[in-house]
XYZ file of C-alpha atoms in Angstrom:
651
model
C 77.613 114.470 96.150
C 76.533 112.395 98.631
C 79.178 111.178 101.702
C 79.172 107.675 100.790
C 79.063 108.044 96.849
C 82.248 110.716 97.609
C 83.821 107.611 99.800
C 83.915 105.626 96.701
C 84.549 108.232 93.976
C 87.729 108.499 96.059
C 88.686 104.912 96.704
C 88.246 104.549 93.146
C 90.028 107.587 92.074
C 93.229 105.588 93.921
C 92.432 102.346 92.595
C 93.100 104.038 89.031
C 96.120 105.590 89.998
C 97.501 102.225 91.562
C 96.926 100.217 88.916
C 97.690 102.715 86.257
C 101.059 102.069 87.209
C 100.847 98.076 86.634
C 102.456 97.468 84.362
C 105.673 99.830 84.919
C 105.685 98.624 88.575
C 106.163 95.095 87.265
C 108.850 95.869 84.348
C 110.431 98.005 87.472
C 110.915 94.809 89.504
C 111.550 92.457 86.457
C 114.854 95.005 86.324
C 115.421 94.938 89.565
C 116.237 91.354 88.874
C 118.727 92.482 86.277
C 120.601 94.770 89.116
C 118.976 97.417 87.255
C 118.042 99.935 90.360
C 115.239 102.056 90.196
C 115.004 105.752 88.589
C 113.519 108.673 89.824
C 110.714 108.326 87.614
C 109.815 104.679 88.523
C 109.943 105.583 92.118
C 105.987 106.122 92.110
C 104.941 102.995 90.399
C 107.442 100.690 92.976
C 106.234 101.795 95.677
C 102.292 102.886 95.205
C 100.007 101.234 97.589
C 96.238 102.282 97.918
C 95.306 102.452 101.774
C 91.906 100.649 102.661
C 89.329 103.104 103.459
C 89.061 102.086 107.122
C 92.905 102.406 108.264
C 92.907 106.000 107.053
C 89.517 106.828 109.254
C 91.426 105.086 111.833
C 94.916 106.909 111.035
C 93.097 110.356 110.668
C 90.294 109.548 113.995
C 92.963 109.146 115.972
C 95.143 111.660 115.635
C 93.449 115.187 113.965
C 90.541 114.134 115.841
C 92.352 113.677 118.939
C 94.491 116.486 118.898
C 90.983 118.371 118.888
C 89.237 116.271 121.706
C 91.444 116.376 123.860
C 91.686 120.435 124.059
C 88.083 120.480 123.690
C 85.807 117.590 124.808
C 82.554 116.781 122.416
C 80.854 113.690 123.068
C 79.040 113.902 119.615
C 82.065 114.013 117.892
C 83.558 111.100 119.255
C 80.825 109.018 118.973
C 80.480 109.555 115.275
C 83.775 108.559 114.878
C 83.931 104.536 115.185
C 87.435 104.195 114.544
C 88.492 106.076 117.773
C 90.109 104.753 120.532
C 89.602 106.064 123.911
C 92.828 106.781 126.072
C 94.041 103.582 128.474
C 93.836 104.321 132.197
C 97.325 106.050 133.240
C 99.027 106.572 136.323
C 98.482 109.946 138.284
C 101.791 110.994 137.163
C 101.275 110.140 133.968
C 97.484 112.004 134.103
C 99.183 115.116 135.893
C 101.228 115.608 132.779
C 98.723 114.813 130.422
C 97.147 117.625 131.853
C 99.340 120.293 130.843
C 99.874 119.012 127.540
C 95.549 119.725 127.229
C 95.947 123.230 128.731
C 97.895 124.101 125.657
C 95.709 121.640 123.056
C 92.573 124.034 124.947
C 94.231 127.056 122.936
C 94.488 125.156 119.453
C 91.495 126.773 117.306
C 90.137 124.857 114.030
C 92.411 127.761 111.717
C 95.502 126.650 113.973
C 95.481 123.044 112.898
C 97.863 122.211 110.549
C 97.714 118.223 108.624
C 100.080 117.021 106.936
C 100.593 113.966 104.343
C 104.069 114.029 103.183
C 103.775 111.163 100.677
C 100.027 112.236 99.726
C 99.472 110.073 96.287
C 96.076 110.778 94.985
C 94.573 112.008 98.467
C 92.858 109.239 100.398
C 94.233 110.546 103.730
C 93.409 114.342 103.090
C 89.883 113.989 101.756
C 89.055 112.119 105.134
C 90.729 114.306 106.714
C 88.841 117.403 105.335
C 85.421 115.821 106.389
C 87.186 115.748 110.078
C 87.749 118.798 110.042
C 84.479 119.859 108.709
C 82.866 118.366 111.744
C 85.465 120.331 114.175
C 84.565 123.646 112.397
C 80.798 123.237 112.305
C 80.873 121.888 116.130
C 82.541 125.335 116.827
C 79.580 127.000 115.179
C 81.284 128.214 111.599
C 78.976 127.516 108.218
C 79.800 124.954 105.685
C 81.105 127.242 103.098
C 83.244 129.216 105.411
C 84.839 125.865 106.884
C 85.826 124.763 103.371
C 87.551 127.583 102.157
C 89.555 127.895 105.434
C 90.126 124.449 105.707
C 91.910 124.180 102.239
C 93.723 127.491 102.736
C 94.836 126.791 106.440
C 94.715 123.335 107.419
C 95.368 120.755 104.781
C 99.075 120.139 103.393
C 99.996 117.426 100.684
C 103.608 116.363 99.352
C 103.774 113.811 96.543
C 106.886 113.215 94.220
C 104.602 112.609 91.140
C 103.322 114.760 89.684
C 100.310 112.739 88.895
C 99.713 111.691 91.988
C 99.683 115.609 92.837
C 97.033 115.996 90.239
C 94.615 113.332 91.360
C 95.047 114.674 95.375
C 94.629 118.396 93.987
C 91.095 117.335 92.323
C 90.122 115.161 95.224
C 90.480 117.934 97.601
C 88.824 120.452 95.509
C 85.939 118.374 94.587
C 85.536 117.369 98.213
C 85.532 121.122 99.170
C 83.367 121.853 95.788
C 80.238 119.922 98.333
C 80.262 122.554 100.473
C 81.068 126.121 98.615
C 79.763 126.274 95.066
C 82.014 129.053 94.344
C 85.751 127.697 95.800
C 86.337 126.373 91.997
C 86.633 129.992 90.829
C 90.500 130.148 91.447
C 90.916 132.441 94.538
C 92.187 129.940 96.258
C 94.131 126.725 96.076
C 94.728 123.940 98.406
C 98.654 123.773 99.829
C 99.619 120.233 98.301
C 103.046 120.282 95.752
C 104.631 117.600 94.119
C 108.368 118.152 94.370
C 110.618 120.110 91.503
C 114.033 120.376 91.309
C 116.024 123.203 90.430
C 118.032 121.960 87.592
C 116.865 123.823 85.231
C 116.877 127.083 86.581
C 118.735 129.710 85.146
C 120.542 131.241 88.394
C 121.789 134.263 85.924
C 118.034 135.825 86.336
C 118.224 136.632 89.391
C 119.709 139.887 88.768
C 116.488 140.836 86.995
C 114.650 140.186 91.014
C 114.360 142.498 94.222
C 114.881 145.711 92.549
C 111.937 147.438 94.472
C 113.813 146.323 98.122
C 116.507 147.893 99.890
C 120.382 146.634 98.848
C 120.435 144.511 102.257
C 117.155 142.810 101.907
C 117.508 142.084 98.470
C 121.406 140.408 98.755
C 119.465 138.706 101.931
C 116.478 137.334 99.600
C 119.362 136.388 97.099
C 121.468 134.681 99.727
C 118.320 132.369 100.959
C 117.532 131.854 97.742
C 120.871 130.069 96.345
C 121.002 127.957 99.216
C 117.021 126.832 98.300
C 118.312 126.022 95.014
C 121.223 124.296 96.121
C 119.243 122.487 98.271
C 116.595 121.247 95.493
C 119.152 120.340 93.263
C 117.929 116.690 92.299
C 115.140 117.361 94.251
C 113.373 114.879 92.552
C 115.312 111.927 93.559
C 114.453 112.718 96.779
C 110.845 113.833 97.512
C 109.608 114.493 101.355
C 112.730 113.796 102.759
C 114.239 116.840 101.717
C 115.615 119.063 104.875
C 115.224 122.543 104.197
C 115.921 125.512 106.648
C 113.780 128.054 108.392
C 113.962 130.970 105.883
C 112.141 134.161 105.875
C 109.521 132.809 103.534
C 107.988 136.428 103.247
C 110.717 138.155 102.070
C 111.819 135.109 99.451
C 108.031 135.851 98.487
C 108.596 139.696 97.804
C 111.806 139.123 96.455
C 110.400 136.406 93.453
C 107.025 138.174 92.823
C 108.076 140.885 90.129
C 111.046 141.216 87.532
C 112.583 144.383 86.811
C 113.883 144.570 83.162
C 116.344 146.428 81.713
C 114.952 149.458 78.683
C 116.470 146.926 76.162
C 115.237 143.552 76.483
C 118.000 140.989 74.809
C 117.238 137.227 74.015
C 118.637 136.161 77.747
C 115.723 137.575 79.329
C 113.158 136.080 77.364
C 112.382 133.533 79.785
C 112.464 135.266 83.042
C 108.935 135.177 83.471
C 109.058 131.146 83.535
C 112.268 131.667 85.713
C 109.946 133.747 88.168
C 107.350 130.650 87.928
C 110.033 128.320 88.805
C 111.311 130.394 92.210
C 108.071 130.788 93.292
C 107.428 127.512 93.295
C 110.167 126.504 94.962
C 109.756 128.912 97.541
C 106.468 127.899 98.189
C 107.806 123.900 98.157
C 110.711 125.131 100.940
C 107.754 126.950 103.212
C 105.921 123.255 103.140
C 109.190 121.280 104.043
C 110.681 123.247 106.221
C 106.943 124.035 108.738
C 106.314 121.990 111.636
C 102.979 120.454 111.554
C 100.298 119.750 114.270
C 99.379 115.987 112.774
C 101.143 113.884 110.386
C 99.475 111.127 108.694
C 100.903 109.039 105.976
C 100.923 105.536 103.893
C 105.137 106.257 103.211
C 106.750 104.078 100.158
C 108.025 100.569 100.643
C 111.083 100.347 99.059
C 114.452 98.965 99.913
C 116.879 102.281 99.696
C 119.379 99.801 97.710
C 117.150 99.180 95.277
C 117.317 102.626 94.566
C 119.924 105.104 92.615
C 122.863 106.378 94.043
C 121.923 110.090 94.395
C 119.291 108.521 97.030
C 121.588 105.880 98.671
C 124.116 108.750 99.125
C 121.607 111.238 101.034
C 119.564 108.542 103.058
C 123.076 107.321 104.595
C 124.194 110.662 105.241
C 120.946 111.851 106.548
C 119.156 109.006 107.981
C 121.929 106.364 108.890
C 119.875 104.569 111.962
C 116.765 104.117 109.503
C 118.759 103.723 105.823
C 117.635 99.856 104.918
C 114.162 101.032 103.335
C 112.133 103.838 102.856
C 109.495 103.429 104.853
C 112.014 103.512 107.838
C 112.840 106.684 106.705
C 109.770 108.451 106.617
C 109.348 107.354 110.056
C 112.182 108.699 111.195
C 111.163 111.931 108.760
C 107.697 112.415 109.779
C 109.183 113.201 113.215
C 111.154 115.799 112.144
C 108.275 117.687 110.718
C 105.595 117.026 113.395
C 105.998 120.012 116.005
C 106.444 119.311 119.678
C 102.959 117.375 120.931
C 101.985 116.683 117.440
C 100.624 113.396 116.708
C 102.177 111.113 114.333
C 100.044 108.410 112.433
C 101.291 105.783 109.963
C 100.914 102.291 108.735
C 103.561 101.032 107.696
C 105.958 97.524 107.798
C 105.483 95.257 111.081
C 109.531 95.018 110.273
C 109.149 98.401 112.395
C 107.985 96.515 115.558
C 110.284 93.318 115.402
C 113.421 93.770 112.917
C 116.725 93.305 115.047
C 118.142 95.640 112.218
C 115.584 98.706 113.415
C 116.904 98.726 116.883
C 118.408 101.948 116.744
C 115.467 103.649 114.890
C 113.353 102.074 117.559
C 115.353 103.498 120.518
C 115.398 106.984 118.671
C 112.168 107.047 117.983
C 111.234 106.314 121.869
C 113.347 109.205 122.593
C 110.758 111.511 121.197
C 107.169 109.703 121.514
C 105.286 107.395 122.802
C 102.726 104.800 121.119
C 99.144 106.332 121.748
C 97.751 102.650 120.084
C 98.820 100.661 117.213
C 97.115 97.691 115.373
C 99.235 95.068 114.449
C 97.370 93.859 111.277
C 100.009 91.385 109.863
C 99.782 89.920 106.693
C 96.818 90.781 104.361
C 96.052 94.946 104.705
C 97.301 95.077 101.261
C 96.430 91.896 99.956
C 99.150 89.099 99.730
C 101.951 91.375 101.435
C 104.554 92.132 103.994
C 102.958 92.907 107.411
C 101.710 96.028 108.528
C 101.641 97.720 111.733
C 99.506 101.401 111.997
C 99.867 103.222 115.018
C 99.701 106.661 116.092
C 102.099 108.239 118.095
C 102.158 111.641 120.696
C 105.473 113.848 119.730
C 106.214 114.424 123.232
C 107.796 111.757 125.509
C 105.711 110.474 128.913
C 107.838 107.495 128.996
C 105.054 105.694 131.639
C 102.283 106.366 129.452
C 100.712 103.086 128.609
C 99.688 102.431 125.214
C 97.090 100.004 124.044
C 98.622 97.588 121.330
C 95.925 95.269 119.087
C 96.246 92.169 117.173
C 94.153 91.730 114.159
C 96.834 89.327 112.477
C 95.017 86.302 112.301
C 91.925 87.449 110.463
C 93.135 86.851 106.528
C 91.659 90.178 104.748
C 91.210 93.516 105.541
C 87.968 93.130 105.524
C 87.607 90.499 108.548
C 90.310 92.596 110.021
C 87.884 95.733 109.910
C 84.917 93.491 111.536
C 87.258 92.477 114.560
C 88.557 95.874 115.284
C 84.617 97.330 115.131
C 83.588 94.522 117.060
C 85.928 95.357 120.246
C 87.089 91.567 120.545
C 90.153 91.655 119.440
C 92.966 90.605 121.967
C 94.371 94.133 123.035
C 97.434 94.810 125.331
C 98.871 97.728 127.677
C 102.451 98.241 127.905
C 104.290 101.727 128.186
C 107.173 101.976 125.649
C 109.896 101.647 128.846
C 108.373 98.289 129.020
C 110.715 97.298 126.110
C 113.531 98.430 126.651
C 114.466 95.234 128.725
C 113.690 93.145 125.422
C 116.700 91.990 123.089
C 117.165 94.984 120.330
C 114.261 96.310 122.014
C 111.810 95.092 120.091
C 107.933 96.347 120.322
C 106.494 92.726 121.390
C 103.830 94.101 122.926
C 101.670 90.252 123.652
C 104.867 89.747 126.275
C 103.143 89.970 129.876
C 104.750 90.979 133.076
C 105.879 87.688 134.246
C 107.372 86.935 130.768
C 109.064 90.314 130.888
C 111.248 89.604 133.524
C 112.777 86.310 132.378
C 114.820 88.872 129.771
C 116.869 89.634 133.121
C 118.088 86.277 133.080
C 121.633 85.251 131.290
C 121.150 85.080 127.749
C 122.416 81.874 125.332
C 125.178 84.383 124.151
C 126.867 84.064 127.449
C 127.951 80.458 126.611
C 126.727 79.731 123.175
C 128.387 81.692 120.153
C 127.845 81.925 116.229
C 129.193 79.635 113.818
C 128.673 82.187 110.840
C 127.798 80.723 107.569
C 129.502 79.460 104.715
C 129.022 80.982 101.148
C 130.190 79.215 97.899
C 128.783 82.270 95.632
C 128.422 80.093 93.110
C 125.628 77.036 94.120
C 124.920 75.895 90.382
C 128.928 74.997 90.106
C 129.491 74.228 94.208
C 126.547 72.563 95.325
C 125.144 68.652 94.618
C 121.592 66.993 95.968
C 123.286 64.125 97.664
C 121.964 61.635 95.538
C 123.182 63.628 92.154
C 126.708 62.292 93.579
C 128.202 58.747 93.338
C 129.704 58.673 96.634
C 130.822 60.553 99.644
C 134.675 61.280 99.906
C 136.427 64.010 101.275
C 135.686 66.540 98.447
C 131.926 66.311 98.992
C 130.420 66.979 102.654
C 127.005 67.257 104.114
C 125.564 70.857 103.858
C 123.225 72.451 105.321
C 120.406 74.513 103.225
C 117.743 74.997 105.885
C 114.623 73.868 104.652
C 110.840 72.626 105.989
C 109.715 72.727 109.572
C 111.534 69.580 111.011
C 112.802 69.291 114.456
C 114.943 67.684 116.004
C 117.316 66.235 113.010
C 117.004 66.267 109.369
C 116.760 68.554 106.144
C 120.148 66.951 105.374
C 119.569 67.190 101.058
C 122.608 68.870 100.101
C 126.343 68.074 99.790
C 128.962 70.788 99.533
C 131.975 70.676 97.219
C 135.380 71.066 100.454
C 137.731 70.442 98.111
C 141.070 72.793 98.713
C 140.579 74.912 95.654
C 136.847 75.613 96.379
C 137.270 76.435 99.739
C 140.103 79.017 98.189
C 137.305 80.113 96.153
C 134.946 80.632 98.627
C 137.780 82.302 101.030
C 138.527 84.710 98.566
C 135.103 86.002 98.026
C 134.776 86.319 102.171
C 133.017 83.223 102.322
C 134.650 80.258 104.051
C 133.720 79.788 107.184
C 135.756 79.695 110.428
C 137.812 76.441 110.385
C 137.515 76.853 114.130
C 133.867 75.747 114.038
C 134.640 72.792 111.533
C 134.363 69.146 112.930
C 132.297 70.103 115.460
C 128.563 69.185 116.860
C 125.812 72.593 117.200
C 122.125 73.544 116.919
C 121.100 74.795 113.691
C 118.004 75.881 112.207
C 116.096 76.957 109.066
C 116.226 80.714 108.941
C 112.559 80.896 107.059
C 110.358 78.645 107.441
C 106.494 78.634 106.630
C 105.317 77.724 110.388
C 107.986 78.524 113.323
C 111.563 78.055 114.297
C 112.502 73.907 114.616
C 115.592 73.499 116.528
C 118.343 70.379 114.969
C 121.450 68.592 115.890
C 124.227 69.764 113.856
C 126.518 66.649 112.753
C 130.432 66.884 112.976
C 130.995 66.460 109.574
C 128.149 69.195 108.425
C 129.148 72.543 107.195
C 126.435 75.235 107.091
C 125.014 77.993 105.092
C 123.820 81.477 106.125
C 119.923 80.269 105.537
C 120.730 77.529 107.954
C 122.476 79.246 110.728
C 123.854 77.285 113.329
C 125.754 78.438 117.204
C 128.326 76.128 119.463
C 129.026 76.017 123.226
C 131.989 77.886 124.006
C 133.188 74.084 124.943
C 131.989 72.500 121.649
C 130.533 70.120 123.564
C 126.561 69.649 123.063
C 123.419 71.121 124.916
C 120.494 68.612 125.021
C 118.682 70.801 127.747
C 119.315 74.042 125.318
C 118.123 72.094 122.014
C 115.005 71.122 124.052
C 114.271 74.838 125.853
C 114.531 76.391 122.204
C 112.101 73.300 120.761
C 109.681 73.461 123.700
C 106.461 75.683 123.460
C 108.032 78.186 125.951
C 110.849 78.349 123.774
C 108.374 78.907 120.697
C 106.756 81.843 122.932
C 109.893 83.510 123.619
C 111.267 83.498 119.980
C 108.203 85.101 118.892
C 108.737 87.618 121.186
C 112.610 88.096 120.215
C 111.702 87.795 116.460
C 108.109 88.631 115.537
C 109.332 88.256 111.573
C 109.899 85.692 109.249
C 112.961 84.667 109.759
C 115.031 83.924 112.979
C 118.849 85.236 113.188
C 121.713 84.242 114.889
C 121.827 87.452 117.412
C 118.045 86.597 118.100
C 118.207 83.480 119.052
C 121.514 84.549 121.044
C 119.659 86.556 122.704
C 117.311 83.705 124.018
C 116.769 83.991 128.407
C 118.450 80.720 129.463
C 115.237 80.225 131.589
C 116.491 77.961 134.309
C 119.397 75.421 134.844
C 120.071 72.108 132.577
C 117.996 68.969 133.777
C 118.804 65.560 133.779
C 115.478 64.137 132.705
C 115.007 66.789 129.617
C 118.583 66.096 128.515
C 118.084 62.216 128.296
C 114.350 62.690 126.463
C 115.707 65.585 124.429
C 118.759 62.830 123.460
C 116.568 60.223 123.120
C 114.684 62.649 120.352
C 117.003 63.251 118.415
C 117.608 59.385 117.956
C 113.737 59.186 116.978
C 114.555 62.021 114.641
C 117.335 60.201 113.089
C 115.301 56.978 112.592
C 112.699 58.323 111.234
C 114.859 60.365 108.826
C 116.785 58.160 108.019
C 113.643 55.551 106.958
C 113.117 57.413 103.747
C 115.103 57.432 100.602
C 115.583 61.223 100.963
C 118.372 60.348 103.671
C 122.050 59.611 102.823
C 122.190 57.305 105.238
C 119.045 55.139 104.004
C 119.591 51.620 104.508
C 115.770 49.738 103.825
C 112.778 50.789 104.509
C 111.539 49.574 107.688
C 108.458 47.794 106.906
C 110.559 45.407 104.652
């Protein structure tokens, strides 16, 4: 088969599986709706994403095929691979230890390399990653035929948890090596990719029939290892890849599941040892693929939120990953650095959330504590379609805290396509930081477009030292709580100006809603946890909309206004109000340092705390920043939308 009839026999091979799953995906989040979480065996078609063909050369260039440059140098190889990125220039320390970590790449040989894709699907990642490794082997002089064989046997390792998706990856692979050795389809060998089983159904009372041909103390050993792997796969299938499983002495768990000893009279029990054998072996050979360390791991991991999911998996994730628990993709960050061995290389694409979400701090600062960003492209929105955000990067297991890592922006080009054409053109805009550089940045956040000068305004006294949160106000119950304020027939002390957030408007404004103060709603909302502080009540603040489709617009916050967690809204310690503050956060340097603090859709209270107070208050901006919000006012109050609308002004 030709290379670029293969490319697309692949892509389309993942297309299929994708949108197989269509229209169980959307019934899946039609329940979610409902509160109905998602089961083990809708898992796949929630989170299935096909990577574009380019990110994976990129993932898989840049980290199999520079875990081989690096040890050996080959010119020819790196310029057939357009997706590479050549090393920034590092510091002599940096270089002197960079050094020693190519001594021991020097020793890697092409049967050494291990790949793995944890969360495989139908096998993008490894089929480009086979053809990279056919290049390595035939630059080292080894034929075609003699390449493929070893590279399915040796190199490449897939994990799905569907079955399906196993299937799809398993013919991939084999058709891919089926181009190069006629004969590898005659079932000598097969490639090491699993989908994950569970050990449910495994009758335990077999395993007297096993071990009979090893000594007493190996086999009670084998037997030993063996209950705790099927303790350990219980439910396996709720879990998938991020399953932690033990070093075990895989060749004696081998030995001890490969034959069955039977009694001279066979009874009905042991009719279906031979499928019991089937199932160990299986899971033996699933518990030698979790529990290896891997050279390169590179992976497109599911995007789910872990509460959408059952309990079994809410329970483990917290237990086991409590600094990346919110979704899944966190996870399998966090996982895939677990199974990469020291001075692996880790490559992913996954959520810009990663980079920028206040909530990921700790996952950040844990994952810093092990690597270091080699590159990353920051594609934003549009690598898979109308979505989230993504980020790929591809990160060194080993932790040169000064080495400086070049970060690119492809997030204004709409599709992946334009994206693609930037990043082969070598204009995008493209920054150096090492990963110490954020550590000075509130939650320390990945904002990589912050320069030097910027960086050390985020020494300066933050708005938290004299500003503080209002917190938000909840009813629980809008349909029944909450009025329009013209839907009303006149203000009075049961119905008060609310705050709901709203369009980009700075300044003053968005004031639509009215919110039902009465005593006995305010009881309600009290005993549901959420009334408000009376502390903050009758008092003046800054509030904002927490989305909004173009940036962050600062308000003033009336006395009489009470405020909802999509409008959030902080107060001086004083209560009184900050005209130069309302003005620093509207200003275009304000705009550049909230993108820097919060890179996301929506701006939080503790990120806009967080805000450098970037010099003292003025006189001049106070009085034009007052003399704004009057503007403001007039204007808003010049439509009928206001509560306060008296006559239009060109009557």
């Amino acid at each position: 088969i030709p290379e670029e009839d293969w490319k697309d026999a692949v892509q389309i091979i993942g297309w299929l599986y994708q949108y197989y799953n269509t229209e169980l995906k959307d019934d899946t989040f039609a329940q979610l709706k409902k509160n109905i979480k998602i089961t083990k065996e809708r898992i796949p078609a929630a989170t299935q994403l096909f990577t574009p063909d380019w990110i994976v050369r990129y993932m898989v260039e840049n980290s199999l095929g520079r875990l081989w440059l690096e040890g050996h140098p080959n010119a020819e190889l790196r310029d057939g691979w357009k997706y590479y990125l050549d090393e920034a220039e590092q510091e002599p320390e940096v270089e002197a230890q960079l050094a020693k970590l190519r001594v021991e790449y020097k020793t890697i040989q092409p049967e050494d390399i291990k790949i793995i894709d944890p969360c495989m699907g139908s096998g993008h990642i490894l089929v480009y990653a086979f053809d990279v490794l056919m290049q390595i082997y035939e630059a080292q002089g080894y034929s075609q035929r003699d390449a493929a064989k070893l590279i399915v046997e040796k190199n490449l390792y897939g994990i799905d948890i569907d079955k399906r998706a196993y299937q799809l990856a398993y013919f991939s692979v084999m058709m891919k090596a089926r181009q190069y050795d006629r004969r590898i389809l005659n079932g000598e060998i097969a490639p090491n990719l699993i989908y994950i089983q569970d050990s449910n159904s495994v009758c335990r009372e077999h395993l007297q029939y096993f071990g009979w041909a090893m000594s007493k103390i190996e086999s009670n050993n084998a037997r030993t290892q063996l209950e705790y792997l099927l303790d350990t796969f219980k439910d396996a299938t709720e879990y998938g890849s991020i399953l932690h499983v033990d070093p075990l002495d895989w060749g004696l768990l081998y030995e001890y599941t490969g034959s069955v000893e039977y009694p001279d009279q066979v009874s009905l029990d042991e009719l279906d040892v031979e499928e019991t054998k089937d199932a160990l072996r299986a899971l033996v050979v699933q518990g030698a693929i979790l529990a290896q360390k891997y050279d390169v791991v590179v992976t497109n991991p599911p995007y789910m939120a872990v509460s959408n999911a059952g309990a079994k998996v809410n329970d483990y994730v917290k237990k086991n990953f409590p600094d990346s628990k919110a979704d899944m993709f966190a996870v399998f960050i966090e996982r895939c650095g677990q199974i990469a061995r020291h001075a692996g290389i880790i490559s992913m694409i996954t959520q810009q959330s990663f980079f920028f979400l206040s909530g990921l701090e700790t996952l950040r600062r844990k994952f810093e504590d092990i690597s270091i960003f080699i590159n990353a492209i920051h594609m934003g929105i549009g690598a898979f379609g109308t979505d989230f955000g993504t980020v790929a990067f591809v990160a060194l297991n080993s932790n040169f805290s000064e080495y400086i890592g070049e970060y690119i922006y492809l997030g204004d080009e709409k599709s992946v396509d334009e994206k693609e054409k930037l990043f082969i053109s070598g204009y995008a805009p493209k920054y150096l930081h090492s990963i110490t550089d954020f550590s000075v940045l509130p939650n320390n956040t990945y904002s990589y477009m912050i320069t030097p000068k910027t960086l050390t305004h985020f020494k300066d006294e933050p708005l938290s030292h004299c500003f503080v949160s209002g917190g938000r106000n909840k009813t629980h119950n809008d349909e029944k709580y909450l009025r329009l304020h013209w839907e009303i027939s006149c203000f009075s002390s049961k119905w008060v100006p609310y705050g709901k957030g709203g369009e980009f408007r700075r300044w003053y404004g968005n004031e639509y809603y009215v919110v039902d103060w009465s005593e006995s709603a305010r009881n309600a909302y009290a005993a549901h946890g959420g009334l408000c502080n009376p502390k903050f009540w009758g008092h003046t603040g800054i509030t904002w909309s927490f989305v909004t489709s173009y940036k962050p617009s600062f308000r003033y916050k009336q006395e009489n206004m009470i405020y909802s967690s999509v409008s959030p809204t902080i107060f001086r310690n004083d209560f009184t109000f900050d005209y130069f503050i309302i003005a620093l956060l509207n200003s275009n340097v304000g705009g550049h340092f909230l993108n820097i603090i919060s890179s996301t859709i929506g701006t939080n209270v503790g990120e806009v705390l967080n805000f450098p107070v970037l010099k003292k208050s003025e006189d001049e901006v106070e009085q034009i920043s007052e003399q704004n919000i009057k503007m403001s006012r007039y204007d808003w109050d010049s439509y009928e939308i206001s509560r306060d609308f008296k006559r239009n002004p060109l009557v």
